[in-house]
Amino acid sequence: LDIVTNDVLKKALRFTGKMGVIASEEEDNPVDTSDMAGLPAYETTALMDETGRYTAVFDPLDGSSNVDAGIPTGTIFGIFDAQDCLLPEEACDTADEKFTGDTAECSVDAPSAECLAATLQPGTSLVASGYILYSSSTFFALTLGAGVQIFTLDISIGEFVLTHPDVQLPSRGGIYSFNEANRVYWDPPLRSYVEDIQQGLGESGKRYSSRYIGSMVGDVHRTLLYGGIFGYPADAKNTNGKLRLLYEAAPMAYLIEQAGGLALTGKTRIMDLIPQNVHQRVPVILGSPDDVREGCAPPLHTSSTPPSPQPLLPSAAATASSAAATTTSSRGAIRWATPTRPPRSARAASRG
């Protein structure tokens, strides 16, 4: 299904007449849209002066592993205003006296430096980004650098209708969205942050709810509408994170920032990162600005040696020492006393 979706998008983008290069999760290297086997050639120079001007990067079907379970999926995309791209097969200079006529001598297995330069751009170079969410309705979120608009497909007229104009994230939400199955591999500061907001010991003083779909588009869509924090951080299993910078992290970071939020790796603004390769992975923490600042306040894992997984269950000594903290309610039930830890804001202040 990923491959089918990728082919549909490649054909649709090619026939806009404006795309020069595309980079996709399903492609090993950037692809030139003017040279796609099996598609008819057509002339555009007389129709428009922007032929091949833009580069599109996309994840054709985010969350595809969840399709059989009926969980929402989506498409993530970003658009760059690209420079000219020299194709590998065009790299041979036929006028060169040293050229033997054998095109096999050309380096056709890798994209040219110009082609990569058109693709490997930081998020700050994006001119547009967005996502399409395939769920109870088909939602289309888009930014052109002047705020975020969300449209909903009206199947009765076959058009996308503006339903959420000028989306703005609240400064704080009440939802956190992390894959807690990886909690034992997280850095201690991140575990501490999540434990705090679960118990109402964070800076806001309220308890947060957990919501995690496992599809980035679905989780980010909810975060845009309700606020809160979404993250797929680096951990002992994925020391560089799991989400791709070029066609997942950067386009979503652009959307989030245009809606008034923040998108960080844990210490660095995602939009400032220059991709080193098409499929580079990075940690991602994004959402409401105050939630992201609080979640990223302690330094997250950056060392070359990942931390050892920490057990979630307390040791026998810790269990024995905490037994004294139990109280009995009037109904005779055993209740664990609330930990007397100071709020994160106070602990942060004490650290100077």
CSV table of C-alpha atoms in Angstrom, one decimal:
chain,number,residue,atom,x,y,z
A,1,LEU,CA,0.0,0.0,0.0
A,2,ASP,CA,2.9,2.3,0.7
A,3,ILE,CA,4.3,1.7,-2.8
A,4,VAL,CA,0.8,2.3,-4.4
A,5,THR,CA,0.4,5.6,-2.5
A,6,ASN,CA,3.9,6.6,-3.5
A,7,ASP,CA,3.2,6.0,-7.2
A,8,VAL,CA,-0.1,7.9,-7.0
A,9,LEU,CA,1.7,10.9,-5.5
A,10,LYS,CA,4.6,10.8,-8.0
A,11,LYS,CA,2.2,10.9,-10.9
A,12,ALA,CA,0.1,13.6,-9.5
A,13,LEU,CA,3.0,15.8,-8.6
A,14,ARG,CA,4.6,15.3,-12.0
A,15,PHE,CA,1.6,16.5,-13.8
A,16,THR,CA,1.4,19.8,-11.9
A,17,GLY,CA,4.2,20.8,-14.2
A,18,LYS,CA,6.0,22.6,-11.3
A,19,MET,CA,7.9,19.8,-9.6
A,20,GLY,CA,11.5,19.2,-10.5
A,21,VAL,CA,12.5,16.7,-7.8
A,22,ILE,CA,10.8,14.6,-5.2
A,23,ALA,CA,12.1,12.7,-2.2
A,24,SER,CA,10.0,10.0,-0.5
A,25,GLU,CA,10.3,7.5,2.2
A,26,GLU,CA,9.8,4.9,-0.5
A,27,GLU,CA,12.6,6.1,-2.7
A,28,ASP,CA,16.3,5.4,-2.0
A,29,ASN,CA,17.4,8.7,-3.7
A,30,PRO,CA,15.7,11.9,-4.9
A,31,VAL,CA,13.7,11.3,-8.1
A,32,ASP,CA,13.5,13.6,-11.1
A,33,THR,CA,9.8,14.1,-12.1
A,34,SER,CA,10.6,14.7,-15.8
A,35,ASP,CA,12.0,11.2,-16.2
A,36,MET,CA,9.5,8.7,-14.9
A,37,ALA,CA,9.3,5.4,-16.9
A,38,GLY,CA,5.9,4.6,-18.3
A,39,LEU,CA,4.5,8.1,-18.2
A,40,PRO,CA,3.9,10.2,-21.4
A,41,ALA,CA,6.1,13.2,-22.0
A,42,TYR,CA,4.5,16.6,-22.4
A,43,GLU,CA,5.7,20.1,-23.1
A,44,THR,CA,5.2,22.8,-20.5
A,45,THR,CA,7.5,25.6,-21.5
A,46,ALA,CA,4.8,27.4,-23.4
A,47,LEU,CA,2.3,27.0,-20.5
A,48,MET,CA,4.3,28.2,-17.5
A,49,ASP,CA,7.6,29.6,-16.4
A,50,GLU,CA,7.9,27.6,-13.2
A,51,THR,CA,8.5,24.2,-14.7
A,52,GLY,CA,10.6,22.1,-12.4
A,53,ARG,CA,10.9,24.9,-9.9
A,54,TYR,CA,9.9,23.1,-6.7
A,55,THR,CA,11.1,20.1,-4.7
A,56,ALA,CA,8.5,17.9,-2.8
A,57,VAL,CA,9.4,15.7,0.1
A,58,PHE,CA,6.8,13.4,1.6
A,59,ASP,CA,5.9,10.3,3.6
A,60,PRO,CA,3.2,8.8,1.3
A,61,LEU,CA,1.4,6.8,3.9
A,62,ASP,CA,2.3,7.5,7.6
A,63,GLY,CA,1.0,4.8,9.9
A,64,SER,CA,0.5,2.2,7.2
A,65,SER,CA,1.3,-0.6,9.6
A,66,ASN,CA,-2.0,0.2,11.3
A,67,VAL,CA,-4.2,-0.1,8.2
A,68,ASP,CA,-5.5,-3.5,9.0
A,69,ALA,CA,-6.6,-2.4,12.5
A,70,GLY,CA,-8.5,0.6,11.1
A,71,ILE,CA,-6.3,3.1,12.8
A,72,PRO,CA,-6.0,6.6,11.0
A,73,THR,CA,-3.2,7.0,8.5
A,74,GLY,CA,-2.0,10.1,6.7
A,75,THR,CA,0.3,11.7,4.2
A,76,ILE,CA,3.0,14.2,5.3
A,77,PHE,CA,4.6,16.6,2.8
A,78,GLY,CA,6.9,19.6,2.5
A,79,ILE,CA,7.7,21.9,-0.5
A,80,PHE,CA,11.0,23.6,-1.2
A,81,ASP,CA,11.8,26.2,-3.8
A,82,ALA,CA,14.6,24.3,-5.4
A,83,GLN,CA,17.6,25.1,-7.5
A,84,ASP,CA,18.4,23.3,-10.7
A,85,CYS,CA,19.0,19.6,-10.3
A,86,LEU,CA,21.7,17.8,-12.4
A,87,LEU,CA,20.6,14.2,-13.0
A,88,PRO,CA,23.2,11.4,-12.6
A,89,GLU,CA,22.8,10.3,-16.2
A,90,GLU,CA,23.4,13.9,-17.3
A,91,ALA,CA,26.6,14.1,-15.4
A,92,CYS,CA,28.7,12.9,-18.4
A,93,ASP,CA,30.1,15.7,-20.5
A,94,THR,CA,29.8,14.3,-24.0
A,95,ALA,CA,31.9,17.2,-25.3
A,96,ASP,CA,34.8,16.2,-23.1
A,97,GLU,CA,37.6,14.7,-25.3
A,98,LYS,CA,38.1,12.1,-22.6
A,99,PHE,CA,34.5,10.8,-22.9
A,100,THR,CA,34.6,7.4,-24.6
A,101,GLY,CA,30.9,7.2,-25.4
A,102,ASP,CA,30.2,4.6,-22.8
A,103,THR,CA,27.5,6.0,-20.4
A,104,ALA,CA,28.2,3.2,-18.0
A,105,GLU,CA,31.2,5.3,-17.0
A,106,CYS,CA,28.9,7.9,-15.5
A,107,SER,CA,28.0,7.7,-11.9
A,108,VAL,CA,24.3,6.8,-12.3
A,109,ASP,CA,23.8,5.0,-9.0
A,110,ALA,CA,23.7,8.2,-6.9
A,111,PRO,CA,22.1,11.6,-7.3
A,112,SER,CA,24.3,14.5,-8.3
A,113,ALA,CA,25.5,17.1,-5.9
A,114,GLU,CA,23.1,19.6,-7.4
A,115,CYS,CA,20.1,17.2,-7.0
A,116,LEU,CA,20.9,16.5,-3.4
A,117,ALA,CA,21.4,20.2,-2.7
A,118,ALA,CA,17.9,20.8,-4.1
A,119,THR,CA,16.6,18.2,-1.6
A,120,LEU,CA,18.7,18.3,1.5
A,121,GLN,CA,17.6,21.7,2.8
A,122,PRO,CA,16.7,22.8,6.4
A,123,GLY,CA,13.1,23.3,7.4
A,124,THR,CA,13.7,27.0,7.3
A,125,SER,CA,13.8,26.8,3.5
A,126,LEU,CA,10.3,25.2,3.3
A,127,VAL,CA,7.7,27.3,1.5
A,128,ALA,CA,4.8,25.0,2.3
A,129,SER,CA,4.1,21.9,4.3
A,130,GLY,CA,1.1,20.0,5.5
A,131,TYR,CA,-0.6,16.7,6.0
A,132,ILE,CA,-3.7,14.8,4.9
A,133,LEU,CA,-5.4,12.7,7.6
A,134,TYR,CA,-7.5,9.7,6.5
A,135,SER,CA,-9.8,9.1,9.4
A,136,SER,CA,-13.5,9.8,10.3
A,137,SER,CA,-13.2,12.5,7.8
A,138,THR,CA,-10.4,13.4,5.4
A,139,PHE,CA,-8.6,16.5,6.8
A,140,PHE,CA,-6.1,18.6,5.0
A,141,ALA,CA,-3.8,20.8,7.1
A,142,LEU,CA,-1.7,23.4,5.2
A,143,THR,CA,0.7,26.2,5.9
A,144,LEU,CA,2.2,28.5,3.3
A,145,GLY,CA,4.2,30.4,6.0
A,146,ALA,CA,1.3,32.6,7.2
A,147,GLY,CA,-0.6,30.5,9.8
A,148,VAL,CA,-2.2,27.0,9.6
A,149,GLN,CA,-5.5,26.3,7.9
A,150,ILE,CA,-7.3,22.9,8.2
A,151,PHE,CA,-9.8,21.8,5.5
A,152,THR,CA,-12.2,18.9,5.5
A,153,LEU,CA,-13.3,17.0,2.5
A,154,ASP,CA,-17.0,17.4,1.7
A,155,ILE,CA,-17.7,14.3,-0.3
A,156,SER,CA,-21.1,15.7,-1.5
A,157,ILE,CA,-19.4,18.3,-3.6
A,158,GLY,CA,-15.9,16.8,-3.9
A,159,GLU,CA,-14.1,19.8,-2.5
A,160,PHE,CA,-12.1,20.6,0.6
A,161,VAL,CA,-13.9,23.1,2.8
A,162,LEU,CA,-12.1,25.4,5.3
A,163,THR,CA,-13.3,24.2,8.7
A,164,HIS,CA,-10.5,25.3,11.0
A,165,PRO,CA,-9.2,28.7,10.0
A,166,ASP,CA,-6.0,30.1,11.5
A,167,VAL,CA,-5.3,27.2,14.0
A,168,GLN,CA,-3.5,28.3,17.1
A,169,LEU,CA,-2.0,26.0,19.7
A,170,PRO,CA,-2.8,26.9,23.4
A,171,SER,CA,0.3,27.7,25.5
A,172,ARG,CA,-0.4,24.5,27.4
A,173,GLY,CA,-2.6,21.5,26.9
A,174,GLY,CA,-3.6,18.6,29.0
A,175,ILE,CA,-2.5,15.6,26.9
A,176,TYR,CA,0.9,14.0,26.5
A,177,SER,CA,1.6,11.6,23.6
A,178,PHE,CA,4.6,9.3,23.9
A,179,ASN,CA,5.1,5.6,23.2
A,180,GLU,CA,5.3,4.6,26.9
A,181,ALA,CA,6.4,1.0,26.0
A,182,ASN,CA,9.8,2.6,25.5
A,183,ARG,CA,9.8,4.3,28.9
A,184,VAL,CA,12.5,2.0,30.3
A,185,TYR,CA,14.8,3.2,27.6
A,186,TRP,CA,14.2,6.9,28.1
A,187,ASP,CA,16.7,9.2,29.8
A,188,PRO,CA,15.9,9.8,33.5
A,189,PRO,CA,15.0,13.5,33.0
A,190,LEU,CA,12.3,12.5,30.4
A,191,ARG,CA,10.9,9.8,32.7
A,192,SER,CA,10.8,12.2,35.5
A,193,TYR,CA,8.9,14.8,33.4
A,194,VAL,CA,6.3,12.3,32.3
A,195,GLU,CA,5.9,11.0,35.9
A,196,ASP,CA,5.4,14.6,37.1
A,197,ILE,CA,2.7,15.6,34.7
A,198,GLN,CA,0.9,12.3,35.3
A,199,GLN,CA,0.7,13.2,39.0
A,200,GLY,CA,0.0,16.9,38.7
A,201,LEU,CA,3.5,17.8,39.8
A,202,GLY,CA,4.5,19.7,36.7
A,203,GLU,CA,4.6,23.4,36.3
A,204,SER,CA,0.9,23.7,35.4
A,205,GLY,CA,-0.1,21.8,38.5
A,206,LYS,CA,-2.6,19.7,36.7
A,207,ARG,CA,-2.6,16.0,35.8
A,208,TYR,CA,-2.2,15.2,32.1
A,209,SER,CA,-4.0,12.4,30.2
A,210,SER,CA,-2.1,10.0,27.9
A,211,ARG,CA,-3.2,9.6,24.2
A,212,TYR,CA,-1.1,7.8,21.7
A,213,ILE,CA,-2.3,6.6,18.3
A,214,GLY,CA,0.9,5.3,16.8
A,215,SER,CA,0.4,7.4,13.6
A,216,MET,CA,2.2,10.7,13.6
A,217,VAL,CA,-0.4,12.4,11.5
A,218,GLY,CA,-3.2,11.4,13.9
A,219,ASP,CA,-1.2,12.4,17.0
A,220,VAL,CA,-0.1,15.7,15.6
A,221,HIS,CA,-3.6,16.5,14.4
A,222,ARG,CA,-5.0,16.1,17.9
A,223,THR,CA,-2.2,18.1,19.3
A,224,LEU,CA,-2.9,21.0,16.9
A,225,LEU,CA,-6.5,21.0,17.9
A,226,TYR,CA,-6.3,20.4,21.7
A,227,GLY,CA,-2.7,21.3,22.6
A,228,GLY,CA,-0.3,19.3,24.7
A,229,ILE,CA,2.9,17.6,23.8
A,230,PHE,CA,3.8,14.8,21.3
A,231,GLY,CA,7.2,13.2,21.3
A,232,TYR,CA,9.3,10.4,19.8
A,233,PRO,CA,12.5,11.0,21.6
A,234,ALA,CA,15.9,9.4,21.3
A,235,ASP,CA,16.4,6.5,23.7
A,236,ALA,CA,18.6,3.5,24.2
A,237,LYS,CA,17.1,1.6,21.3
A,238,ASN,CA,17.0,4.5,18.8
A,239,THR,CA,19.8,6.8,19.8
A,240,ASN,CA,19.1,9.1,16.9
A,241,GLY,CA,15.4,9.0,17.2
A,242,LYS,CA,13.0,7.3,14.8
A,243,LEU,CA,11.2,9.9,12.7
A,244,ARG,CA,12.8,11.1,9.4
A,245,LEU,CA,14.0,14.7,9.4
A,246,LEU,CA,13.3,15.6,5.8
A,247,TYR,CA,9.8,14.4,5.2
A,248,GLU,CA,8.3,13.9,8.7
A,249,ALA,CA,10.0,16.0,11.4
A,250,ALA,CA,10.7,19.2,9.4
A,251,PRO,CA,7.3,19.5,7.7
A,252,MET,CA,5.4,18.9,10.9
A,253,ALA,CA,7.8,21.3,12.8
A,254,TYR,CA,6.9,24.0,10.2
A,255,LEU,CA,3.2,23.4,10.8
A,256,ILE,CA,3.5,23.5,14.6
A,257,GLU,CA,5.6,26.7,14.6
A,258,GLN,CA,3.1,28.4,12.3
A,259,ALA,CA,0.4,27.5,14.8
A,260,GLY,CA,2.4,29.1,17.6
A,261,GLY,CA,4.0,25.9,19.0
A,262,LEU,CA,7.5,24.6,19.4
A,263,ALA,CA,9.3,21.7,17.8
A,264,LEU,CA,12.6,20.5,19.2
A,265,THR,CA,14.9,17.5,19.1
A,266,GLY,CA,15.2,17.9,22.9
A,267,LYS,CA,17.7,20.7,22.7
A,268,THR,CA,17.8,22.0,19.1
A,269,ARG,CA,15.2,23.6,16.9
A,270,ILE,CA,14.2,21.0,14.3
A,271,MET,CA,13.7,23.7,11.6
A,272,ASP,CA,17.4,24.6,11.8
A,273,LEU,CA,18.8,21.1,11.1
A,274,ILE,CA,20.4,20.5,7.7
A,275,PRO,CA,19.7,16.9,6.6
A,276,GLN,CA,22.9,14.9,6.0
A,277,ASN,CA,21.0,12.3,3.9
A,278,VAL,CA,17.5,11.8,2.6
A,279,HIS,CA,16.5,9.3,5.3
A,280,GLN,CA,18.2,10.9,8.3
A,281,ARG,CA,16.4,10.3,11.6
A,282,VAL,CA,16.0,12.7,14.5
A,283,PRO,CA,14.3,12.9,17.9
A,284,VAL,CA,11.1,14.9,17.9
A,285,ILE,CA,9.3,16.7,20.7
A,286,LEU,CA,6.6,19.2,19.6
A,287,GLY,CA,3.4,20.8,20.7
A,288,SER,CA,2.2,23.6,23.0
A,289,PRO,CA,5.2,26.0,23.6
A,290,ASP,CA,5.1,25.9,27.4
A,291,ASP,CA,4.7,22.1,27.5
A,292,VAL,CA,7.6,21.6,25.1
A,293,ARG,CA,9.9,24.0,27.1
A,294,GLU,CA,9.1,22.2,30.3
A,295,GLY,CA,9.6,18.7,28.7
A,296,CYS,CA,12.9,19.8,27.2
A,297,ALA,CA,14.2,21.8,30.1
A,298,PRO,CA,16.5,19.0,31.4
A,299,PRO,CA,19.1,17.8,28.9
A,300,LEU,CA,17.9,14.8,27.0
A,301,HIS,CA,20.2,11.9,26.0
A,302,THR,CA,23.1,13.1,23.9
A,303,SER,CA,26.0,10.9,24.9
A,304,SER,CA,27.4,8.3,22.6
A,305,THR,CA,26.8,5.5,25.2
A,306,PRO,CA,23.1,5.0,25.6
A,307,PRO,CA,21.7,4.6,29.2
A,308,SER,CA,20.9,1.2,30.5
A,309,PRO,CA,17.2,0.4,30.7
A,310,GLN,CA,15.9,1.2,34.2
A,311,PRO,CA,13.3,-1.0,35.9
A,312,LEU,CA,9.9,0.5,36.4
A,313,LEU,CA,9.2,-1.7,39.5
A,314,PRO,CA,10.7,-0.5,42.8
A,315,SER,CA,13.3,-2.5,44.5
A,316,ALA,CA,12.6,-4.5,47.6
A,317,ALA,CA,14.3,-1.8,49.8
A,318,ALA,CA,12.3,1.0,48.1
A,319,THR,CA,9.1,-0.9,48.6
A,320,ALA,CA,9.8,-1.5,52.3
A,321,SER,CA,10.7,2.2,52.9
A,322,SER,CA,7.6,3.4,51.1
A,323,ALA,CA,5.3,1.1,53.2
A,324,ALA,CA,5.4,3.7,56.0
A,325,ALA,CA,3.9,6.2,53.7
A,326,THR,CA,0.6,4.3,53.3
A,327,THR,CA,-2.5,5.4,55.0
A,328,THR,CA,-5.9,3.8,55.5
A,329,SER,CA,-9.1,5.6,54.4
A,330,SER,CA,-12.3,5.6,56.4
A,331,ARG,CA,-13.5,2.8,54.1
A,332,GLY,CA,-10.6,0.6,55.1
A,333,ALA,CA,-8.9,0.6,51.7
A,334,ILE,CA,-5.2,1.0,51.4
A,335,ARG,CA,-4.1,4.2,49.6
A,336,TRP,CA,-0.6,5.3,48.6
A,337,ALA,CA,0.2,8.7,49.9
A,338,THR,CA,1.0,11.4,47.3
A,339,PRO,CA,4.8,11.9,46.9
A,340,THR,CA,6.0,15.0,48.6
A,341,ARG,CA,8.2,16.1,45.7
A,342,PRO,CA,8.3,19.8,44.9
A,343,PRO,CA,6.9,21.0,41.6
A,344,ARG,CA,9.3,20.9,38.6
A,345,SER,CA,9.5,24.7,38.6
A,346,ALA,CA,10.9,24.7,42.1
A,347,ARG,CA,13.3,21.9,41.4
A,348,ALA,CA,14.5,23.8,38.2
A,349,ALA,CA,15.0,27.0,40.2
A,350,SER,CA,17.1,25.1,42.8
A,351,ARG,CA,19.3,23.8,40.1
A,352,GLY,CA,20.1,27.5,39.3
